[in-house]
XYZ file of C-alpha atoms in Angstrom:
144
model
C -145.033 -60.664 2.740
C -145.410 -56.694 2.966
C -142.197 -56.141 4.439
C -140.405 -58.312 1.880
C -141.834 -56.185 -0.820
C -141.345 -52.691 0.625
C -137.861 -53.996 1.169
C -137.266 -54.522 -2.092
C -139.105 -51.500 -3.497
C -136.464 -49.654 -0.840
C -133.976 -51.636 -2.430
C -134.608 -50.679 -6.191
C -135.409 -47.149 -5.177
C -131.793 -46.686 -3.366
C -130.736 -48.858 -6.460
C -131.829 -46.541 -9.153
C -131.345 -43.064 -6.822
C -127.600 -44.011 -6.385
C -127.470 -45.325 -10.345
C -129.104 -41.954 -11.282
C -126.441 -40.131 -9.332
C -123.421 -42.008 -10.945
C -125.150 -41.337 -14.008
C -125.059 -37.742 -13.265
C -121.704 -37.348 -11.696
C -120.127 -39.616 -15.217
C -122.266 -36.722 -17.399
C -120.879 -34.030 -15.256
C -117.224 -35.031 -15.129
C -117.353 -36.018 -19.228
C -118.835 -32.598 -19.790
C -115.983 -31.033 -17.703
C -113.137 -33.269 -19.489
C -114.502 -31.564 -22.766
C -114.246 -28.280 -21.564
C -110.741 -28.914 -20.309
C -110.006 -30.300 -23.526
C -111.318 -27.236 -25.525
C -109.821 -24.609 -23.580
C -106.167 -26.497 -23.529
C -107.331 -26.470 -27.573
C -107.690 -23.042 -27.245
C -104.875 -22.350 -25.485
C -102.507 -24.063 -27.964
C -104.196 -22.050 -30.872
C -103.298 -18.751 -29.218
C -99.704 -19.943 -28.618
C -99.664 -20.653 -32.197
C -100.756 -17.405 -32.820
C -98.876 -15.424 -30.837
C -95.770 -17.498 -32.851
C -96.792 -16.240 -36.251
C -97.080 -12.641 -34.772
C -93.580 -12.782 -33.534
C -92.200 -14.535 -36.725
C -93.659 -11.382 -38.487
C -92.881 -8.709 -36.697
C -89.215 -10.187 -36.102
C -88.969 -10.638 -40.108
C -90.101 -6.980 -40.320
C -87.443 -5.914 -38.368
C -84.793 -7.804 -40.271
C -85.962 -6.432 -43.100
C -85.830 -2.947 -41.651
C -82.088 -3.540 -39.735
C -81.267 -5.093 -43.629
C -82.300 -1.865 -45.628
C -80.969 0.490 -42.776
C -77.481 -1.517 -43.310
C -77.647 -1.214 -46.990
C -78.634 2.533 -46.929
C -75.521 3.334 -44.310
C -73.456 1.374 -46.763
C -74.373 3.448 -49.641
C -74.537 6.327 -47.925
C -70.530 5.920 -46.926
C -69.326 4.707 -49.926
C -70.777 8.287 -51.675
C -69.058 10.325 -48.946
C -65.808 8.258 -49.034
C -65.918 8.979 -52.565
C -66.478 12.766 -52.221
C -63.785 12.884 -49.529
C -61.147 11.582 -52.100
C -61.630 14.440 -54.408
C -61.693 17.196 -51.851
C -58.966 20.254 -52.046
C -58.604 21.479 -48.603
C -58.250 20.062 -45.028
C -61.181 22.724 -43.789
C -63.408 20.736 -46.840
C -62.449 17.372 -45.586
C -63.362 17.909 -42.209
C -66.485 20.137 -42.873
C -67.792 16.861 -45.056
C -66.785 14.490 -42.728
C -68.096 16.108 -39.569
C -71.608 16.629 -41.776
C -71.360 13.034 -42.511
C -71.017 12.050 -38.745
C -73.538 14.195 -37.325
C -76.126 13.003 -40.689
C -75.142 9.544 -39.703
C -75.359 9.494 -36.004
C -79.025 11.439 -36.230
C -80.224 8.667 -38.579
C -78.685 6.288 -36.084
C -80.878 8.046 -33.437
C -84.046 7.813 -35.690
C -83.473 4.521 -36.726
C -83.168 3.242 -32.836
C -86.134 5.442 -31.872
C -88.140 3.774 -34.649
C -87.063 -0.002 -33.758
C -87.489 0.369 -30.044
C -91.134 1.569 -30.993
C -91.841 -1.164 -33.544
C -90.346 -3.501 -30.822
C -92.593 -2.499 -28.002
C -95.730 -2.435 -30.271
C -94.822 -6.456 -31.341
C -94.545 -7.105 -28.134
C -98.084 -5.928 -27.210
C -99.438 -7.934 -30.295
C -97.466 -11.147 -29.525
C -98.693 -11.131 -26.047
C -102.334 -10.344 -26.673
C -103.743 -13.644 -27.865
C -101.851 -14.935 -24.642
C -103.333 -12.153 -22.920
C -107.079 -13.163 -23.976
C -106.440 -16.549 -23.068
C -105.559 -15.547 -19.539
C -108.711 -13.591 -19.068
C -110.723 -15.917 -20.438
C -109.036 -18.257 -17.670
C -110.163 -15.637 -14.986
C -113.534 -15.833 -16.132
C -113.791 -19.166 -15.900
C -112.965 -19.371 -12.144
C -115.270 -16.467 -11.391
C -117.846 -18.685 -12.904
C -117.031 -21.659 -11.248
C -116.017 -20.410 -8.039
């Protein structure tokens, strides 16, 4: 009778231990799935934020380009009007060369400004994604 009770107790202990380990494994799995879900949600939020930054930046660049084009057109119209009223070829060529020089300088300045703006925008667009990569790397370090 003692042997049966020992076997029953041992069996119950084994089943209880197995149940506890299974419950622990399920809890751990649920925790990991929750963390993975939260991490994925953070990734989507970072992507959305990055897209918003890109859209705002491109809108600003487009507005700047439109303003530059408008200003350039107005200056060209003014110069064309002035050129029609010159009295000598010398005056015509002087005004024309001054206009070409100033237009070229303005183009170089505008292009330089745009290059800086695009580089800055690229850094701002990548930042939310870079933060997520850094977080993923940190999680991998902790997991390892």
